[in-house]
mmCIF file of C-alpha atoms and ligand atoms in Angstrom:
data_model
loop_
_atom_site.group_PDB
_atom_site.id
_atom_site.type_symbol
_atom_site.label_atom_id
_atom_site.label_comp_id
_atom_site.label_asym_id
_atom_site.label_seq_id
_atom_site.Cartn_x
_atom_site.Cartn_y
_atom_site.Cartn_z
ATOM 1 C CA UNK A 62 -127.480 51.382 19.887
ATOM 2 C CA UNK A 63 -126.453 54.194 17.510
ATOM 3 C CA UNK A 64 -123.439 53.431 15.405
ATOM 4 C CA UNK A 65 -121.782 56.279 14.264
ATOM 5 C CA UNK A 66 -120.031 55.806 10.636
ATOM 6 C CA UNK A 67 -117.009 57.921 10.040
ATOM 7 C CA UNK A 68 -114.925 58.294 6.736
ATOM 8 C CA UNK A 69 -111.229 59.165 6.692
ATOM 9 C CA UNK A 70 -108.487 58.817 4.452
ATOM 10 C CA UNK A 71 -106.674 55.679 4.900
ATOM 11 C CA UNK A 72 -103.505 57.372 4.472
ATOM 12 C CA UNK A 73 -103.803 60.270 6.924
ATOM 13 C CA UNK A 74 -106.897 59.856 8.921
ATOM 14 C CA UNK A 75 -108.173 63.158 10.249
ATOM 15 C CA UNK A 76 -106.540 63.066 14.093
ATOM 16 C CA UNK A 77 -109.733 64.082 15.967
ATOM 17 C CA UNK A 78 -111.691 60.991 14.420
ATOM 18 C CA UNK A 79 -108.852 59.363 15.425
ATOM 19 C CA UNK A 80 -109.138 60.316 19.024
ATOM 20 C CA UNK A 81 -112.948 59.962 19.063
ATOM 21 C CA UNK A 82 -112.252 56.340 18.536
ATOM 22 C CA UNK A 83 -109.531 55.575 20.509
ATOM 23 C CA UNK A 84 -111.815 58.023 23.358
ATOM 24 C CA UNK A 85 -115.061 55.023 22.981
ATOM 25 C CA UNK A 86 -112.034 52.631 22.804
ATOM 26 C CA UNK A 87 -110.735 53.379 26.401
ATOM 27 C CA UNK A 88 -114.643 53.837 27.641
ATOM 28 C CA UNK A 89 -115.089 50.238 26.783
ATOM 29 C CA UNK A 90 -116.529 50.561 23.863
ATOM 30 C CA UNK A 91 -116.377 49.054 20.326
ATOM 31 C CA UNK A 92 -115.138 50.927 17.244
ATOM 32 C CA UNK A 93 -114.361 48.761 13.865
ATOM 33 C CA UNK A 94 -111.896 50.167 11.681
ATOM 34 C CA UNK A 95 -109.773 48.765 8.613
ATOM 35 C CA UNK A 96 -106.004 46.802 8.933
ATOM 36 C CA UNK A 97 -104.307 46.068 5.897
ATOM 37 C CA UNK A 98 -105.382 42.380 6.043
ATOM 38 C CA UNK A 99 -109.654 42.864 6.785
ATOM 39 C CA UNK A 100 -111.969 44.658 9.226
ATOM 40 C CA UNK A 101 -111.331 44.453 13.031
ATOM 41 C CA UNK A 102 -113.776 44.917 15.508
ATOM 42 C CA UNK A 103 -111.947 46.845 18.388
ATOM 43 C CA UNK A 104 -111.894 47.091 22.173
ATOM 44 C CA UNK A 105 -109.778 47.758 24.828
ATOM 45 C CA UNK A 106 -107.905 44.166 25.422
ATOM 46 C CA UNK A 107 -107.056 44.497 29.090
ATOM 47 C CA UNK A 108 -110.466 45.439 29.402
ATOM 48 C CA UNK A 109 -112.524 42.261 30.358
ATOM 49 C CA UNK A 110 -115.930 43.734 29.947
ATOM 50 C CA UNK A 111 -114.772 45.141 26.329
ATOM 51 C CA UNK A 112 -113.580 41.552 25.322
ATOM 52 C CA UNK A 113 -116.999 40.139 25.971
ATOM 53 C CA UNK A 114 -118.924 42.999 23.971
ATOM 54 C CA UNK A 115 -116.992 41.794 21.049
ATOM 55 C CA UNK A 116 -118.453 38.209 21.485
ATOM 56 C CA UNK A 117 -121.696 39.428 22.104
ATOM 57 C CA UNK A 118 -121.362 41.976 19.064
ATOM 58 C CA UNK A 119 -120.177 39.413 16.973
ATOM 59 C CA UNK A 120 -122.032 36.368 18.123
ATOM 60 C CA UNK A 121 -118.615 34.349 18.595
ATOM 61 C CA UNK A 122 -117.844 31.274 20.718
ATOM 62 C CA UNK A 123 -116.743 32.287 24.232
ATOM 63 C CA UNK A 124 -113.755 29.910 23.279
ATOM 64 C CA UNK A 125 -112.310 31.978 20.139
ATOM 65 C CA UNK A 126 -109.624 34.001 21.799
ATOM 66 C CA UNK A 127 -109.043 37.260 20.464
ATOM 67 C CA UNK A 128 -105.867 38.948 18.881
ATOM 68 C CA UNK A 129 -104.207 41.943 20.784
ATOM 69 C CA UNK A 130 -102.881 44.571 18.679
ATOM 70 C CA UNK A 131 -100.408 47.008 19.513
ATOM 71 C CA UNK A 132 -98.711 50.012 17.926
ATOM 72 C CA UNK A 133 -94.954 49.482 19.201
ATOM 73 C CA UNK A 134 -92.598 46.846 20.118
ATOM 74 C CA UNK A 135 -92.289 48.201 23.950
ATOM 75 C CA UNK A 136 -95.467 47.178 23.926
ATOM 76 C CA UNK A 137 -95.154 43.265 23.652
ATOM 77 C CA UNK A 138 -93.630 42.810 26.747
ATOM 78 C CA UNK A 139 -95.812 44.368 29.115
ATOM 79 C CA UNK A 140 -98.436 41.515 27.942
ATOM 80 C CA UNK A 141 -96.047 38.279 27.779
ATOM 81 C CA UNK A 142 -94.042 36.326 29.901
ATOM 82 C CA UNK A 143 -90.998 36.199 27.139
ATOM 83 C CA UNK A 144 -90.772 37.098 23.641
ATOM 84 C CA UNK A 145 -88.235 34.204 22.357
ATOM 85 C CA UNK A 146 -85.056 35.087 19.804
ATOM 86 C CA UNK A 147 -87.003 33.503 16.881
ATOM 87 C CA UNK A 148 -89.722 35.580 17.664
ATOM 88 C CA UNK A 149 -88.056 38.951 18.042
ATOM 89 C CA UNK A 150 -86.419 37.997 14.405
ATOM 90 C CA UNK A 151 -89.535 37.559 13.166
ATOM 91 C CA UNK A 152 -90.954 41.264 14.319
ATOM 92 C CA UNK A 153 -88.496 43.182 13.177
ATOM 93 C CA UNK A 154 -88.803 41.526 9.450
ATOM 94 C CA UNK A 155 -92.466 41.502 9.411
ATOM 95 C CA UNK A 156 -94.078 44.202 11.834
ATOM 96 C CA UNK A 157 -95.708 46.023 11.139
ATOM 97 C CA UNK A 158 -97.678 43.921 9.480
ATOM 98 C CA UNK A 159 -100.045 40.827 8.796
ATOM 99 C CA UNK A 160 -98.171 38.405 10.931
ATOM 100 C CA UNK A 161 -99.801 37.369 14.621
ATOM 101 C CA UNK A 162 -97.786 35.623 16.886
ATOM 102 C CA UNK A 163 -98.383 33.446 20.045
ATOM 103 C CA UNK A 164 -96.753 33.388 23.457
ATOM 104 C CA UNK A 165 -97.650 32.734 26.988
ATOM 105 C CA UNK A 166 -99.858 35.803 28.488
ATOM 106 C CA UNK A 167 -98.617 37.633 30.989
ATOM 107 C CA UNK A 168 -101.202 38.707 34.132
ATOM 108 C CA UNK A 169 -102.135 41.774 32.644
ATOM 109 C CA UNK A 170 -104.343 39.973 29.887
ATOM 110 C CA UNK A 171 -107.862 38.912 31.472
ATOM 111 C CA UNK A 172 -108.952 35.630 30.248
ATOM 112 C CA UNK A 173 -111.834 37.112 28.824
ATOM 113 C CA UNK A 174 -109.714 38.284 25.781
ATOM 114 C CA UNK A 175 -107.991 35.038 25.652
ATOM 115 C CA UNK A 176 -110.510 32.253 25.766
ATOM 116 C CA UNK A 177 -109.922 30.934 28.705
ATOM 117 C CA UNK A 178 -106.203 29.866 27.214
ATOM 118 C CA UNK A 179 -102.697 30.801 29.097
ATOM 119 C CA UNK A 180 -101.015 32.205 25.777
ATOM 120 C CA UNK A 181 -102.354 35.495 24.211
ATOM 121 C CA UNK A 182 -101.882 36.350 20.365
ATOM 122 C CA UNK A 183 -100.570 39.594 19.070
ATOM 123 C CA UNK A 184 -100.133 41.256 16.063
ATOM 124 C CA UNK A 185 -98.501 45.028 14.981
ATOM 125 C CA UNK A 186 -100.586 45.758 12.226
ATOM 126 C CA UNK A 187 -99.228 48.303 9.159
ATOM 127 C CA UNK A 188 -102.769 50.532 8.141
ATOM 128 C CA UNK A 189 -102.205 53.869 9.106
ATOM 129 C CA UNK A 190 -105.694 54.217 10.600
ATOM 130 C CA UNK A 191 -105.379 50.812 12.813
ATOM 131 C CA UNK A 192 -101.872 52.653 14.463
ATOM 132 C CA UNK A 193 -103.487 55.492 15.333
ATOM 133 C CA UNK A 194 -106.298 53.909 17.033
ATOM 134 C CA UNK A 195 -104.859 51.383 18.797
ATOM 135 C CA UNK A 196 -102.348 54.254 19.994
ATOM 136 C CA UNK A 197 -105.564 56.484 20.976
ATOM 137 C CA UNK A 198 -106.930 53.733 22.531
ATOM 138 C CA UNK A 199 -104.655 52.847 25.114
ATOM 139 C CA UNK A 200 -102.294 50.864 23.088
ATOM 140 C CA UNK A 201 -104.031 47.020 23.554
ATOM 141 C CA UNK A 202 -106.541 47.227 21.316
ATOM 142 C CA UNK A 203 -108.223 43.274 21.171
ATOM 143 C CA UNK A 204 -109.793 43.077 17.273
ATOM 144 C CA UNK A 205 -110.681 40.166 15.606
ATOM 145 C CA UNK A 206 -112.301 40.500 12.085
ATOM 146 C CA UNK A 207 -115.549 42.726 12.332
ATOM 147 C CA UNK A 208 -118.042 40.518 10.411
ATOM 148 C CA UNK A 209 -121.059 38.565 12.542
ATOM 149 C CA UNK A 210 -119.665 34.843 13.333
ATOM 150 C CA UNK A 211 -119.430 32.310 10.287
ATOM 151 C CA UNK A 212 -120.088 34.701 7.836
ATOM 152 C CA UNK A 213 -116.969 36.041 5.235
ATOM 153 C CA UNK A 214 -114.457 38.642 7.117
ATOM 154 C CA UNK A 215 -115.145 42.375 5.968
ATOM 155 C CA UNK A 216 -112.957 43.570 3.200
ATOM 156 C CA UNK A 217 -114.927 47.057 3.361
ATOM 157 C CA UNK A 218 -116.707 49.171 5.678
ATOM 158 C CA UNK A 219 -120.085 48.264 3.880
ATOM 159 C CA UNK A 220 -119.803 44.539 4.914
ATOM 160 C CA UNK A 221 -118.810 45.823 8.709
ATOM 161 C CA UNK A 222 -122.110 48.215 8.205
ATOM 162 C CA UNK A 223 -123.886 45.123 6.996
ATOM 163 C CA UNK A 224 -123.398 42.605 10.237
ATOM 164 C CA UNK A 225 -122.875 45.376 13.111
ATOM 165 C CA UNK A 226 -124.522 48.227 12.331
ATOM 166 C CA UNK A 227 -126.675 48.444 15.851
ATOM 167 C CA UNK A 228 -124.617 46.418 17.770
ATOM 168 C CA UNK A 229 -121.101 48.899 18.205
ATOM 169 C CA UNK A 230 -121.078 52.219 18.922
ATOM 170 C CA UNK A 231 -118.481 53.626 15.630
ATOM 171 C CA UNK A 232 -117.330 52.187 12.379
ATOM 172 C CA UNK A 233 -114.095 53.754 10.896
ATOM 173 C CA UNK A 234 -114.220 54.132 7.185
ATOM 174 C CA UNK A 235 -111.290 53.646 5.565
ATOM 175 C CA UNK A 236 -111.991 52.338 2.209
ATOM 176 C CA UNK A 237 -111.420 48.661 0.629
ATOM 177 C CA UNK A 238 -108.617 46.694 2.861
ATOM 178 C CA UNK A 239 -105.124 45.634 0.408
ATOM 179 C CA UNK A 240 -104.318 41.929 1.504
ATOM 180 C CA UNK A 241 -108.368 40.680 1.861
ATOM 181 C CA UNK A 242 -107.299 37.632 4.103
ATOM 182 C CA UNK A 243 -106.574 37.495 7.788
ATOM 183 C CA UNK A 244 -103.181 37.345 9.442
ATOM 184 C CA UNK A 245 -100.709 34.271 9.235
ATOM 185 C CA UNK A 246 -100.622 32.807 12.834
ATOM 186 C CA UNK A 247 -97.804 32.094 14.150
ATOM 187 C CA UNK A 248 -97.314 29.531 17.890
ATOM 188 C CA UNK A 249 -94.274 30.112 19.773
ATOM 189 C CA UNK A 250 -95.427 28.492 22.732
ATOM 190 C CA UNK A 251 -94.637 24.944 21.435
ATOM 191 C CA UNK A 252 -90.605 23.971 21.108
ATOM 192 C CA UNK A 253 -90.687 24.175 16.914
ATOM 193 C CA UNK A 254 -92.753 27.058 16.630
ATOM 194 C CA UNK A 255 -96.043 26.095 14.240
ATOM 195 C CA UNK A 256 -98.018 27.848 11.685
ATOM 196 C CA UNK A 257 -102.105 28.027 13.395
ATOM 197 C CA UNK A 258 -103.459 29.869 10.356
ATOM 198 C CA UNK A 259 -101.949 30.405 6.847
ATOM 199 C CA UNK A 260 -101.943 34.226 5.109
ATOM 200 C CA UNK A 261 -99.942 36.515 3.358
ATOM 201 C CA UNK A 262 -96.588 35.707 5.077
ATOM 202 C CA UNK A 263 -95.974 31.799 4.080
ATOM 203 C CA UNK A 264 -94.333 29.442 5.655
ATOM 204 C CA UNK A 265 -91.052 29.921 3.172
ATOM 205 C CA UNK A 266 -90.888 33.568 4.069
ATOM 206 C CA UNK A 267 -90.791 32.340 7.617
ATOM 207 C CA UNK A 268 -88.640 29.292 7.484
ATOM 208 C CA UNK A 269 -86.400 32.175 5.505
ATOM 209 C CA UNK A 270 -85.998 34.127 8.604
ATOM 210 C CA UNK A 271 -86.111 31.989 11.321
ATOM 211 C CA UNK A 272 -85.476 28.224 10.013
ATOM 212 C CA UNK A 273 -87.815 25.201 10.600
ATOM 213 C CA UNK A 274 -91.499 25.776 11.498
ATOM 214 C CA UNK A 275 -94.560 23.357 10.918
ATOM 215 C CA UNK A 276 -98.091 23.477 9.917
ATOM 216 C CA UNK A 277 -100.386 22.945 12.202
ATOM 217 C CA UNK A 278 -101.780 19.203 11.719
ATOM 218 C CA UNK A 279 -105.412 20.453 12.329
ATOM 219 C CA UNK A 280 -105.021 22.640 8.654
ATOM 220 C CA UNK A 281 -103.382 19.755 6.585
ATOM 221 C CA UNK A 282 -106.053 16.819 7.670
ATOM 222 C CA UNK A 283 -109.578 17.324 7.310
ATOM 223 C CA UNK A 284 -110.587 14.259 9.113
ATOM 224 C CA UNK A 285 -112.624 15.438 12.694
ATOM 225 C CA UNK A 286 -110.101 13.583 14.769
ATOM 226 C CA UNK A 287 -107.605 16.164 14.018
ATOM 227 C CA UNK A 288 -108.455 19.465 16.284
ATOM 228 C CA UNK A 289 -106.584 22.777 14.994
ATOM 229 C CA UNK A 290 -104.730 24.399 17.428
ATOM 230 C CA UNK A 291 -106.352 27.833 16.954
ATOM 231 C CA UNK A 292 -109.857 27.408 18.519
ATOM 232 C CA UNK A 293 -111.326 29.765 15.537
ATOM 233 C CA UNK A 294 -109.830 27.323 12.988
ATOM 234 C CA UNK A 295 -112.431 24.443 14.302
ATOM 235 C CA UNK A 296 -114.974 26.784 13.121
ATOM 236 C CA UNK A 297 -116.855 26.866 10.209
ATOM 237 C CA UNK A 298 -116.490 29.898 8.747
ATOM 238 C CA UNK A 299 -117.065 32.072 5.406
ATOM 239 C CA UNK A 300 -119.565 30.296 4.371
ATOM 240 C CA UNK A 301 -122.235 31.575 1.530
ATOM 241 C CA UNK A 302 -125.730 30.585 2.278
ATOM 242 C CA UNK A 303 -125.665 28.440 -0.243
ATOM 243 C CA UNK A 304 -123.940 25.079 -0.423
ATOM 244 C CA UNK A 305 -120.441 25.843 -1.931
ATOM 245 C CA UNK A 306 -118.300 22.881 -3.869
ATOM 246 C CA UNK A 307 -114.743 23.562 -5.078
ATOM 247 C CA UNK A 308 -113.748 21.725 -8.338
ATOM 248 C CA UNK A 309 -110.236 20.723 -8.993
ATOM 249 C CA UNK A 310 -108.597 19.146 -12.175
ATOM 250 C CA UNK A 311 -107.476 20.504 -15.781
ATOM 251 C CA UNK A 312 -109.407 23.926 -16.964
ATOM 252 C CA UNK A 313 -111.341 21.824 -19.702
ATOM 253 C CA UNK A 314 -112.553 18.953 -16.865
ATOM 254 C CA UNK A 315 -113.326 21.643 -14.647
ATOM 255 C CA UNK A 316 -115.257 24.016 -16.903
ATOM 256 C CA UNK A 317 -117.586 21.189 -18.476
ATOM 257 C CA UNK A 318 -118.148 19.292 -14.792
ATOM 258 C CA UNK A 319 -119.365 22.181 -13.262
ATOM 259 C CA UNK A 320 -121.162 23.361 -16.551
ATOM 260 C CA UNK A 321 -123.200 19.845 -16.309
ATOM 261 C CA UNK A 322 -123.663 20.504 -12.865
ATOM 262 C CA UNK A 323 -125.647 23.928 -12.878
ATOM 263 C CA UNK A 324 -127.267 22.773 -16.261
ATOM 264 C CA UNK A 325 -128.938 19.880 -13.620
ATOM 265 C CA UNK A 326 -129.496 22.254 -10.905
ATOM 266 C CA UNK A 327 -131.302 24.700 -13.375
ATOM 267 C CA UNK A 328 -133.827 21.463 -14.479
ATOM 268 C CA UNK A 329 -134.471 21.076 -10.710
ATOM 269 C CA UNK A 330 -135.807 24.857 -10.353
ATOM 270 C CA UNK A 331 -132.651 25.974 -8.455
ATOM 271 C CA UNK A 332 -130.248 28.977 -9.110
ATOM 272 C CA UNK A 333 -126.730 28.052 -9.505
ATOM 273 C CA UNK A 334 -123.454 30.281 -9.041
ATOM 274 C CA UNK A 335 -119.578 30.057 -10.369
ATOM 275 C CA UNK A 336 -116.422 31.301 -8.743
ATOM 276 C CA UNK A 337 -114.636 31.718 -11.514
ATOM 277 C CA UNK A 338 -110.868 33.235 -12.391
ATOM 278 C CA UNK A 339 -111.372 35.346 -15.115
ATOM 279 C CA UNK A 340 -110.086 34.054 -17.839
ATOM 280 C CA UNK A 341 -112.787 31.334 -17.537
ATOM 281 C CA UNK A 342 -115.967 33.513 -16.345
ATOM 282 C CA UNK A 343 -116.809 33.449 -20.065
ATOM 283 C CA UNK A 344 -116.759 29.936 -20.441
ATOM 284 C CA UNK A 345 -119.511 28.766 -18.034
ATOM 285 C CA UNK A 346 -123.670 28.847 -19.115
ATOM 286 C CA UNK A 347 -126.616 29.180 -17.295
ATOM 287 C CA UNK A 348 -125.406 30.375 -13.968
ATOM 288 C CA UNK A 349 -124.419 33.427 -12.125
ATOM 289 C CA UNK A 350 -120.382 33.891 -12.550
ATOM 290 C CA UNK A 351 -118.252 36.087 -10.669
ATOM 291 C CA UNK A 352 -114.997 36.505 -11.640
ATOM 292 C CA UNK A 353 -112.093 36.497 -8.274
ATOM 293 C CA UNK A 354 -109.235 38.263 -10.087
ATOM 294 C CA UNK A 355 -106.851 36.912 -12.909
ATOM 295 C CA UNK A 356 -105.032 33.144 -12.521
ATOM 296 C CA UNK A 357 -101.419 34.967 -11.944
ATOM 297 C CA UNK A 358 -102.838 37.659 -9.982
ATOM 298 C CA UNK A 359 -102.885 35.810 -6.584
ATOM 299 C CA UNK A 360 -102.664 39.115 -4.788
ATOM 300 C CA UNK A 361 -105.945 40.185 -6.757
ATOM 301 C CA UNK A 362 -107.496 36.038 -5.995
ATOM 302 C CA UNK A 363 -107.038 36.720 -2.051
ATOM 303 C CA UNK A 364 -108.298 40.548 -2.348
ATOM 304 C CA UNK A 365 -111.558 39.906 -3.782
ATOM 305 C CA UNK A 366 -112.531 36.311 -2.226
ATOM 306 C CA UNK A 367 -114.497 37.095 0.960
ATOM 307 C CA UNK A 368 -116.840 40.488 -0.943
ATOM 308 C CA UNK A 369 -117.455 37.936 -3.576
ATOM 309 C CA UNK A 370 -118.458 34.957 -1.502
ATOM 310 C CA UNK A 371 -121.245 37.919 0.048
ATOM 311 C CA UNK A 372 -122.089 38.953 -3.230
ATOM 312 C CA UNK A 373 -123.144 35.350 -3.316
ATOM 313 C CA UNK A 374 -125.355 35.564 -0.773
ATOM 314 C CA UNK A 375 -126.919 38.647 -2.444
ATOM 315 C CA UNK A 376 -127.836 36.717 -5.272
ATOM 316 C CA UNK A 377 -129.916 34.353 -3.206
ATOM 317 C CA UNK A 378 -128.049 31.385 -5.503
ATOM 318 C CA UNK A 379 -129.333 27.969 -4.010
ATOM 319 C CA UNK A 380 -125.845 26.070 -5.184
ATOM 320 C CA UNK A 381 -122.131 27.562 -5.457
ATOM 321 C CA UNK A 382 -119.332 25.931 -7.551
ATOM 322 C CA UNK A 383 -115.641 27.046 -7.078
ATOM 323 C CA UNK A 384 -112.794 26.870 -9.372
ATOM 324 C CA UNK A 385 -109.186 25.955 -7.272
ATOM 325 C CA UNK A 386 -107.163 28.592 -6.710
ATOM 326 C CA UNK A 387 -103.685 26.620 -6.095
ATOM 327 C CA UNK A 388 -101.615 29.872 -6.702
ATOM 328 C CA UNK A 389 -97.742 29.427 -6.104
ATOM 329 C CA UNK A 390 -97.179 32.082 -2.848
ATOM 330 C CA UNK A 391 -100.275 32.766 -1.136
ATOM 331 C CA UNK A 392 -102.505 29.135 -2.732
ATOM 332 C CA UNK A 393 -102.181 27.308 0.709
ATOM 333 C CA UNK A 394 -103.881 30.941 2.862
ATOM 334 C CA UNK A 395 -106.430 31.013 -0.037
ATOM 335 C CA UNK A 396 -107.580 27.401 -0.373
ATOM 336 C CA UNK A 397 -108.004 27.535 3.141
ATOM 337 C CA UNK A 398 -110.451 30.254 3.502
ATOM 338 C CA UNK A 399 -112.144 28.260 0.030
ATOM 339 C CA UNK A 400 -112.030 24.924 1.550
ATOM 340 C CA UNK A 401 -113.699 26.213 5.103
ATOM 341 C CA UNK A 402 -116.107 28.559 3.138
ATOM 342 C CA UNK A 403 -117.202 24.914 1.217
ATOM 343 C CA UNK A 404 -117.044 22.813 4.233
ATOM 344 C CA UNK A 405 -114.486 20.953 2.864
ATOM 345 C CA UNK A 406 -116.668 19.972 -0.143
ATOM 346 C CA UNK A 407 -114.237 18.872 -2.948
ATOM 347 C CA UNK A 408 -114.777 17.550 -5.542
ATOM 348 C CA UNK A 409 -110.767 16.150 -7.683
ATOM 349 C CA UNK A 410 -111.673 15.440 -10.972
ATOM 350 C CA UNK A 411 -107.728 14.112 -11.653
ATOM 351 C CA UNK A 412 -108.428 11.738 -9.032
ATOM 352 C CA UNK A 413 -111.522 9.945 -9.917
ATOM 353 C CA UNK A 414 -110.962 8.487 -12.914
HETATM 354 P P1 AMP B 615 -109.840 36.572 14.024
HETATM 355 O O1 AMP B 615 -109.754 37.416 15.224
HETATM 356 O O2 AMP B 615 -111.204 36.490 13.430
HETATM 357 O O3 AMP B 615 -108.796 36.877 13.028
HETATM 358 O O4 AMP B 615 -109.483 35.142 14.581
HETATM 359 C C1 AMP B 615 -108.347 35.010 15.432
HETATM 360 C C2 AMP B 615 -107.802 33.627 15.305
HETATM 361 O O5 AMP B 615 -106.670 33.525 16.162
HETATM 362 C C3 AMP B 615 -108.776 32.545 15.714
HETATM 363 O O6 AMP B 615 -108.674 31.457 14.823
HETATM 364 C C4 AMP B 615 -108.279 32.203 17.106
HETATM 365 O O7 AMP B 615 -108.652 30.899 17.481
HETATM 366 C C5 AMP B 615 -106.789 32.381 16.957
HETATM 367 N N1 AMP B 615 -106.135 32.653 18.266
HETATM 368 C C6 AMP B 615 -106.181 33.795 18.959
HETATM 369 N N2 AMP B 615 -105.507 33.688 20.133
HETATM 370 C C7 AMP B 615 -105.027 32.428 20.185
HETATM 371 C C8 AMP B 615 -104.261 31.698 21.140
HETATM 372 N N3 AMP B 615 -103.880 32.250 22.286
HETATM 373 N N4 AMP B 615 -103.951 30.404 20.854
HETATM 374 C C9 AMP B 615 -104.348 29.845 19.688
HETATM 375 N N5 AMP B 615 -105.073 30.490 18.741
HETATM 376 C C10 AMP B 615 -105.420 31.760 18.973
HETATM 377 MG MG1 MG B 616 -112.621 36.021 12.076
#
């Protein structure tokens, strides 16, 4: 397949690109274009046949359901049984915008875009270029993040171009994506309505509007026993080729454990790699170090995580060490996109002494 790759500005994207999207969109087809949190991969959500392109395009578990994105509140309610109070709070503080929320699907929503599953998630998102398309294309545009399965969620249209080109027929160029990580899920389905996926929008901001709401158990414990409620979350995901371990404790511990550690790998003939914030990048030897953004920049942290976890894979490193990024607003949506990209491979220097 021919995949057409269009440029616009992100701002005010030139209306008959626009329409030559949201034209493959209604068609059935798959355009990919940028949201303010990554990448989506786009097709026409009441479409069944579109839904399973995207899995096929993406090489995704039939059993991922996808998120619905719409351009206007009318919208919601033509695709769910009932939108509760809490939830309708919650929409008109944060859409549009990186926040996806959960409620039971109404008959208009095949299964196809749902996995299988009785709710349906939806999200409003705020990028210019995603309104206009989903708008163009029929208003239910079904996106999740336009990378192949497993591998880090686009942050630019050169990581889309890297995993799809061939596979969808038009990738929107909008330039780099603001926010980097995917949207905060919420459930309203359940009585105390729980957090699936942590992101931009914590759970303060949340509890702020709306009172009480959990975590889902599945994020907090790592242990198999405990499924996450999200299918996607069960996943693993992000990951660099090579084996990635996040190190926690005090700068100094961390620095000179993970220093010892590449200096080994190096005497074993392999090519290490360091995560690093930047005020440390200079203090590590002997391995490749990226620097993720600066310690009190969290906004910079979560931008730049996913392009530098590919860069990673550019490198061909055999062995990946992270620093912790335990940042005060957004530390719980990052660590979570670390800790999957690792495998849950941590290593707590505080902890075992
Ligand atoms: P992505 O599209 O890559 O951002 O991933 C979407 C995430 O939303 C995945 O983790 C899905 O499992 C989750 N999700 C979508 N729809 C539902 C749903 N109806 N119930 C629970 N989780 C969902
Ligand atoms: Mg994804």
């Amino acid at each position: 397949m021919d995949t057409k790759v269009v440029t616009v500005d992100q701002e005010k994207p030139d209306l008959q690109v626009m329409r030559m999207a949201g034209e493959i969109l209604r068609k059935g087809g798959l355009v990919a274009f940028p949201t303010e949190t990554v990448y989506g991969l786009g097709g026409d959500g009441l479409n069944a046949g579109s839904s399973k392109k995207i899995y096929a395009a993406k090489g995704r578990p039939s059993d991922n359901p996808l998120i619905i994105h719409i351009a206007d509140l009318e919208s919601l309610e033509k695709i769910v049984k009932s939108v509760p109070p809490k939830a309708k709070l919650l929409a008109e503080k944060f859409w549009p915008g990186p926040l996806t929320m959960i409620f039971s699907k109404s008959s208009r929503v095949p299964y196809e875009t749902t996995g299988g599953l009785e709710s349906v998630a939806v999200r409003m998102p705020s990028h210019p270029v995603a309104l206009a398309i989903i708008r163009e294309g029929g208003g239910y545009i079904a996106a999740p993040s336009a990378n192949t399965s497993g591998r880090p969620s686009p942050t630019r249209a050169e990581h889309v171009c890297e995993d799809l080109t061939g596979k969808i027929d038009m990738i929107v160029d909008g330039g780099a994506v603001g926010i980097g990580l995917e949207s905060t899920i919420v459930d309203f389905t359940e009585e105390v309505p729980v957090i699936l996926r942590p992101g931009y929008i914590n759970q303060e901001m949340i509890q702020e509007v709306i009172g009480p709401v959990r975590m889902d158990r599945g994020l907090l414990i790592t242990e198999e026993k405990v499924r996450p409620k999200a299918p996607g979350m069960k996943y693993r995901h992000y990951a660099p080729k090579a084996q990635l371990t996040i190190v926690q404790g005090s700068s100094s511990q961390v620095t000179a454990y993970i220093n010892a550690q590449c200096e080994k790998a190096v005497r074993e003939g392999k090519k290490p790699g360091v995560i690093a914030a930047d005020e440390t990048v200079s203090a590590y030897r002997g391995a490749v170090v990226k620097g993720i953004g600066a310690r009190n920049d969290e906004e910079e942290i979560a931008r730049n995580l996913f392009a530098v976890l590919r860069e990673f894979d550019e490198e061909d490193t055999d062995i990946l060490f992270s620093e912790a990024f335990d940042t005060p607003r957004m530390g719980q949506a990052i660590m979570n996109r670390l800790l999957k990209a690792a495998g849950h491979h941590i290593i707590d220097l505080d902890s075992s002494f």
